[in-house]
Amino acid sequence: MRLSLRKKVMVAVLLMALIVAGATALVSYNMYARSMEEHYERLTMNTARSAASMVDVQAVAELKDRTLEIYRGFCPDENTPPDFEAFDEADWDAYYAAYDEILQSDAYRKTFATLNALKEDNGVLWLYVAYMDEQTGQGIYIVDADSTQDACLPGTCGDIEPENRVLMEQGVYDFPPYITNYEEFGWLSSAAAAITAPDGTVVANAFVDFSMNQVMADRQAFLLRLAAVLAAAVEGAGVPGE
């Protein structure tokens, strides 16, 4: 009976030690995970601000004005975006063809070169300048620093995120960093900074997206290794399963 009691005490102590070790490891993991998220959030916001400060504001203003002029030519009225859902292939060809002059402009080439250099130097997944058109609720691409065929051409549109619209209504055009997980793109850390003229007028926004897929994969691998170690320790202690 003394041997049986001693064994039970030893097993209980071992289990308690494993629980404490597991809890400590999980706390450490959560601290590590949060620190990595904060690191990427700072990196993303700082890169967006760097992009906003490095581009030629006058060149961006010229591109924005011409892009918006073409875009509004396709709008049924000043508060309604183009009916893209009704576009057929010919309509899309005509729409993007209208922006060809922008692609050929010196202002576009200059802005693209600046953004692309920053993108390559900092390992950014996507870096682009867009105008947030509050009248039609659309974010309109002006320059996308992407040399592939997947690049978003000037005039490409997307709905302004609701949280960003709230900030804009408050006069805030720096969109704070946030982390998302999309089925199509994976884990992203995203942010935007306002590109402002000398008089304080907001000309456009510089948007940045960093991929966090490898970071998240490392986090998952850590959890799996932790679970395997704890399981092996419990099994090695001879604790019977339920």
Tab-separated table of C-alpha atoms in Angstrom:
chain	number	residue	atom	x	y	z
A	1	MET	CA	0.000	0.000	0.000
A	2	ARG	CA	2.908	2.351	0.838
A	3	LEU	CA	4.434	1.661	-2.596
A	4	SER	CA	1.093	2.244	-4.289
A	5	LEU	CA	0.583	5.504	-2.412
A	6	ARG	CA	4.125	6.639	-3.201
A	7	LYS	CA	3.565	5.914	-6.892
A	8	LYS	CA	0.310	7.858	-6.889
A	9	VAL	CA	2.001	10.831	-5.230
A	10	MET	CA	4.849	10.744	-7.731
A	11	VAL	CA	2.422	10.595	-10.638
A	12	ALA	CA	0.378	13.457	-9.187
A	13	VAL	CA	3.515	15.558	-8.704
A	14	LEU	CA	4.644	14.770	-12.234
A	15	LEU	CA	1.260	15.658	-13.666
A	16	MET	CA	1.242	18.922	-11.745
A	17	ALA	CA	4.729	19.700	-13.049
A	18	LEU	CA	3.563	18.981	-16.595
A	19	ILE	CA	0.526	21.203	-16.154
A	20	VAL	CA	2.687	24.036	-14.842
A	21	ALA	CA	5.188	23.518	-17.663
A	22	GLY	CA	2.410	23.484	-20.245
A	23	ALA	CA	0.785	26.602	-18.802
A	24	THR	CA	4.146	28.384	-18.724
A	25	ALA	CA	4.834	27.389	-22.326
A	26	LEU	CA	1.412	28.629	-23.430
A	27	VAL	CA	1.901	31.960	-21.651
A	28	SER	CA	5.289	32.303	-23.303
A	29	TYR	CA	3.747	31.435	-26.656
A	30	ASN	CA	1.017	34.042	-26.247
A	31	MET	CA	3.615	36.673	-25.312
A	32	TYR	CA	5.721	35.714	-28.331
A	33	ALA	CA	2.699	35.744	-30.645
A	34	ARG	CA	1.591	39.173	-29.460
A	35	SER	CA	5.103	40.590	-29.716
A	36	MET	CA	5.340	39.365	-33.318
A	37	GLU	CA	1.967	40.885	-34.145
A	38	GLU	CA	3.016	44.191	-32.621
A	39	HIS	CA	6.295	44.050	-34.553
A	40	TYR	CA	4.497	43.546	-37.860
A	41	GLU	CA	1.938	46.213	-37.052
A	42	ARG	CA	4.717	48.736	-36.360
A	43	LEU	CA	6.625	47.646	-39.454
A	44	THR	CA	3.551	47.954	-41.647
A	45	MET	CA	2.566	51.396	-40.361
A	46	ASN	CA	6.124	52.724	-40.557
A	47	THR	CA	6.519	51.441	-44.107
A	48	ALA	CA	3.237	53.049	-45.152
A	49	ARG	CA	4.384	56.358	-43.684
A	50	SER	CA	7.735	56.027	-45.425
A	51	ALA	CA	5.981	55.467	-48.748
A	52	ALA	CA	3.730	58.471	-48.160
A	53	SER	CA	6.717	60.682	-47.415
A	54	MET	CA	8.946	59.428	-50.237
A	55	VAL	CA	6.642	59.862	-53.232
A	56	ASP	CA	6.506	63.125	-55.137
A	57	VAL	CA	3.286	64.673	-53.856
A	58	GLN	CA	2.822	66.809	-56.965
A	59	ALA	CA	3.164	63.780	-59.231
A	60	VAL	CA	0.654	61.823	-57.124
A	61	ALA	CA	-1.746	64.790	-57.170
A	62	GLU	CA	-1.575	64.955	-60.983
A	63	LEU	CA	-2.190	61.209	-61.261
A	64	LYS	CA	-5.051	61.367	-58.782
A	65	ASP	CA	-6.759	64.245	-60.564
A	66	ARG	CA	-6.573	62.561	-63.961
A	67	THR	CA	-7.583	59.142	-62.595
A	68	LEU	CA	-10.560	60.651	-60.820
A	69	GLU	CA	-11.579	62.595	-63.918
A	70	ILE	CA	-11.636	59.419	-66.015
A	71	TYR	CA	-13.359	57.441	-63.262
A	72	ARG	CA	-16.129	60.006	-62.883
A	73	GLY	CA	-16.747	59.836	-66.616
A	74	PHE	CA	-18.021	56.283	-66.074
A	75	CYS	CA	-20.184	57.135	-63.047
A	76	PRO	CA	-23.941	57.542	-63.616
A	77	ASP	CA	-23.925	60.448	-61.149
A	78	GLU	CA	-21.514	62.058	-58.703
A	79	ASN	CA	-22.506	59.809	-55.807
A	80	THR	CA	-22.757	56.461	-57.589
A	81	PRO	CA	-19.840	54.304	-58.765
A	82	PRO	CA	-19.818	52.748	-62.240
A	83	ASP	CA	-22.097	49.723	-62.603
A	84	PHE	CA	-19.227	47.279	-62.825
A	85	GLU	CA	-21.516	44.272	-62.371
A	86	ALA	CA	-23.154	45.108	-65.677
A	87	PHE	CA	-19.818	45.396	-67.526
A	88	ASP	CA	-19.133	42.891	-70.263
A	89	GLU	CA	-15.667	42.193	-71.661
A	90	ALA	CA	-15.872	45.084	-74.104
A	91	ASP	CA	-16.905	47.445	-71.315
A	92	TRP	CA	-13.951	46.403	-69.188
A	93	ASP	CA	-11.567	46.832	-72.109
A	94	ALA	CA	-12.916	50.318	-72.749
A	95	TYR	CA	-12.741	51.201	-69.062
A	96	TYR	CA	-9.096	50.276	-68.588
A	97	ALA	CA	-8.098	51.611	-72.010
A	98	ALA	CA	-9.230	55.033	-70.832
A	99	TYR	CA	-6.412	54.971	-68.264
A	100	ASP	CA	-3.632	54.050	-70.725
A	101	GLU	CA	-2.404	57.629	-70.868
A	102	ILE	CA	-1.746	57.508	-67.128
A	103	LEU	CA	0.427	54.428	-67.481
A	104	GLN	CA	2.517	56.240	-70.092
A	105	SER	CA	2.993	59.423	-68.070
A	106	ASP	CA	6.268	60.493	-66.447
A	107	ALA	CA	4.442	61.028	-63.164
A	108	TYR	CA	3.302	57.389	-63.145
A	109	ARG	CA	6.746	56.008	-63.994
A	110	LYS	CA	8.385	58.179	-61.343
A	111	THR	CA	5.908	57.187	-58.636
A	112	PHE	CA	6.059	53.509	-59.599
A	113	ALA	CA	9.873	53.494	-59.393
A	114	THR	CA	9.842	55.056	-55.927
A	115	LEU	CA	7.242	52.636	-54.579
A	116	ASN	CA	8.786	49.586	-56.213
A	117	ALA	CA	12.227	50.329	-54.740
A	118	LEU	CA	10.712	50.628	-51.254
A	119	LYS	CA	8.698	47.456	-51.802
A	120	GLU	CA	11.723	45.413	-52.863
A	121	ASP	CA	14.014	46.783	-50.139
A	122	ASN	CA	11.576	45.960	-47.332
A	123	GLY	CA	10.084	42.663	-48.459
A	124	VAL	CA	6.607	44.127	-48.843
A	125	LEU	CA	4.002	41.899	-50.448
A	126	TRP	CA	1.905	44.738	-51.889
A	127	LEU	CA	2.471	48.472	-51.961
A	128	TYR	CA	0.192	50.867	-53.795
A	129	VAL	CA	-1.286	54.358	-53.857
A	130	ALA	CA	-5.053	54.763	-53.980
A	131	TYR	CA	-7.579	57.539	-53.624
A	132	MET	CA	-10.431	57.136	-51.166
A	133	ASP	CA	-13.443	58.609	-52.980
A	134	GLU	CA	-15.938	59.378	-50.249
A	135	GLN	CA	-18.606	60.424	-52.754
A	136	THR	CA	-18.933	56.992	-54.355
A	137	GLY	CA	-17.504	54.943	-51.473
A	138	GLN	CA	-14.740	53.463	-53.602
A	139	GLY	CA	-11.006	53.158	-53.124
A	140	ILE	CA	-9.500	53.788	-56.567
A	141	TYR	CA	-6.044	52.485	-57.478
A	142	ILE	CA	-3.649	55.069	-58.869
A	143	VAL	CA	-0.258	53.294	-58.825
A	144	ASP	CA	0.358	49.663	-57.883
A	145	ALA	CA	4.041	48.802	-57.359
A	146	ASP	CA	3.645	45.368	-58.919
A	147	SER	CA	5.520	44.329	-62.073
A	148	THR	CA	3.516	41.146	-62.615
A	149	GLN	CA	0.424	40.593	-64.719
A	150	ASP	CA	-1.614	40.558	-61.515
A	151	ALA	CA	-0.970	44.249	-60.869
A	152	CYS	CA	-4.034	46.431	-60.275
A	153	LEU	CA	-4.263	48.976	-63.076
A	154	PRO	CA	-5.212	52.606	-62.496
A	155	GLY	CA	-8.982	52.783	-62.086
A	156	THR	CA	-9.276	49.435	-60.315
A	157	CYS	CA	-11.804	49.883	-57.508
A	158	GLY	CA	-12.906	48.345	-54.253
A	159	ASP	CA	-15.302	49.314	-51.496
A	160	ILE	CA	-13.821	51.483	-48.757
A	161	GLU	CA	-13.641	49.445	-45.550
A	162	PRO	CA	-16.362	50.528	-43.079
A	163	GLU	CA	-13.856	51.209	-40.297
A	164	ASN	CA	-11.819	53.408	-42.629
A	165	ARG	CA	-14.920	55.363	-43.623
A	166	VAL	CA	-15.569	56.062	-39.955
A	167	LEU	CA	-12.016	57.396	-39.579
A	168	MET	CA	-12.364	59.533	-42.695
A	169	GLU	CA	-15.559	61.065	-41.340
A	170	GLN	CA	-13.480	62.074	-38.316
A	171	GLY	CA	-10.823	63.620	-40.549
A	172	VAL	CA	-8.332	60.774	-39.986
A	173	TYR	CA	-6.664	59.403	-43.123
A	174	ASP	CA	-3.934	57.293	-41.535
A	175	PHE	CA	-5.530	53.846	-41.321
A	176	PRO	CA	-4.009	51.908	-38.396
A	177	PRO	CA	-2.514	48.451	-38.936
A	178	TYR	CA	-4.641	45.342	-38.656
A	179	ILE	CA	-4.092	41.630	-39.254
A	180	THR	CA	-6.422	39.591	-41.443
A	181	ASN	CA	-6.650	36.071	-42.814
A	182	TYR	CA	-8.181	35.717	-46.261
A	183	GLU	CA	-8.647	32.387	-47.987
A	184	GLU	CA	-7.224	33.837	-51.203
A	185	PHE	CA	-4.291	35.804	-49.755
A	186	GLY	CA	-3.532	34.192	-46.407
A	187	TRP	CA	-2.374	36.162	-43.369
A	188	LEU	CA	-1.738	39.866	-43.978
A	189	SER	CA	-0.626	42.813	-41.901
A	190	SER	CA	-2.051	45.939	-43.547
A	191	ALA	CA	-2.011	49.696	-42.980
A	192	ALA	CA	-2.245	52.979	-44.870
A	193	ALA	CA	-0.812	56.465	-44.464
A	194	ALA	CA	-2.088	59.723	-45.903
A	195	ILE	CA	-0.119	61.454	-48.646
A	196	THR	CA	-0.556	65.141	-47.910
A	197	ALA	CA	0.194	68.325	-49.816
A	198	PRO	CA	2.152	71.162	-48.146
A	199	ASP	CA	-1.139	72.854	-47.245
A	200	GLY	CA	-2.301	69.724	-45.386
A	201	THR	CA	-4.725	68.540	-48.073
A	202	VAL	CA	-4.940	64.745	-48.319
A	203	VAL	CA	-4.009	63.798	-51.880
A	204	ALA	CA	-4.214	59.995	-51.618
A	205	ASN	CA	-3.165	57.086	-49.404
A	206	ALA	CA	-0.144	54.792	-49.456
A	207	PHE	CA	-1.250	51.229	-48.659
A	208	VAL	CA	1.061	48.457	-47.466
A	209	ASP	CA	0.474	44.721	-47.047
A	210	PHE	CA	3.021	42.389	-45.457
A	211	SER	CA	2.554	38.633	-45.661
A	212	MET	CA	2.476	36.907	-42.266
A	213	ASN	CA	2.006	33.387	-43.610
A	214	GLN	CA	5.457	32.180	-42.477
A	215	VAL	CA	5.035	33.746	-39.033
A	216	MET	CA	1.690	32.048	-38.542
A	217	ALA	CA	3.071	28.733	-39.833
A	218	ASP	CA	5.905	28.954	-37.275
A	219	ARG	CA	3.387	29.645	-34.509
A	220	GLN	CA	1.319	26.612	-35.475
A	221	ALA	CA	4.431	24.432	-35.652
A	222	PHE	CA	5.418	25.571	-32.158
A	223	LEU	CA	2.028	24.594	-30.746
A	224	LEU	CA	2.197	21.195	-32.421
A	225	ARG	CA	5.685	20.564	-31.020
A	226	LEU	CA	4.533	21.646	-27.566
A	227	ALA	CA	1.561	19.287	-27.687
A	228	ALA	CA	3.790	16.419	-28.838
A	229	VAL	CA	6.311	17.000	-26.031
A	230	LEU	CA	3.623	17.141	-23.353
A	231	ALA	CA	1.901	14.047	-24.740
A	232	ALA	CA	5.190	12.137	-24.768
A	233	ALA	CA	5.953	13.231	-21.198
A	234	VAL	CA	2.562	12.061	-19.950
A	235	GLU	CA	2.906	8.767	-21.760
A	236	GLY	CA	6.422	8.276	-20.371
A	237	ALA	CA	5.099	8.795	-16.857
A	238	GLY	CA	2.922	5.752	-17.272
A	239	VAL	CA	-0.318	7.652	-16.713
A	240	PRO	CA	-3.141	5.507	-18.049
A	241	GLY	CA	-5.464	7.037	-20.613
A	242	GLU	CA	-9.120	7.487	-19.940
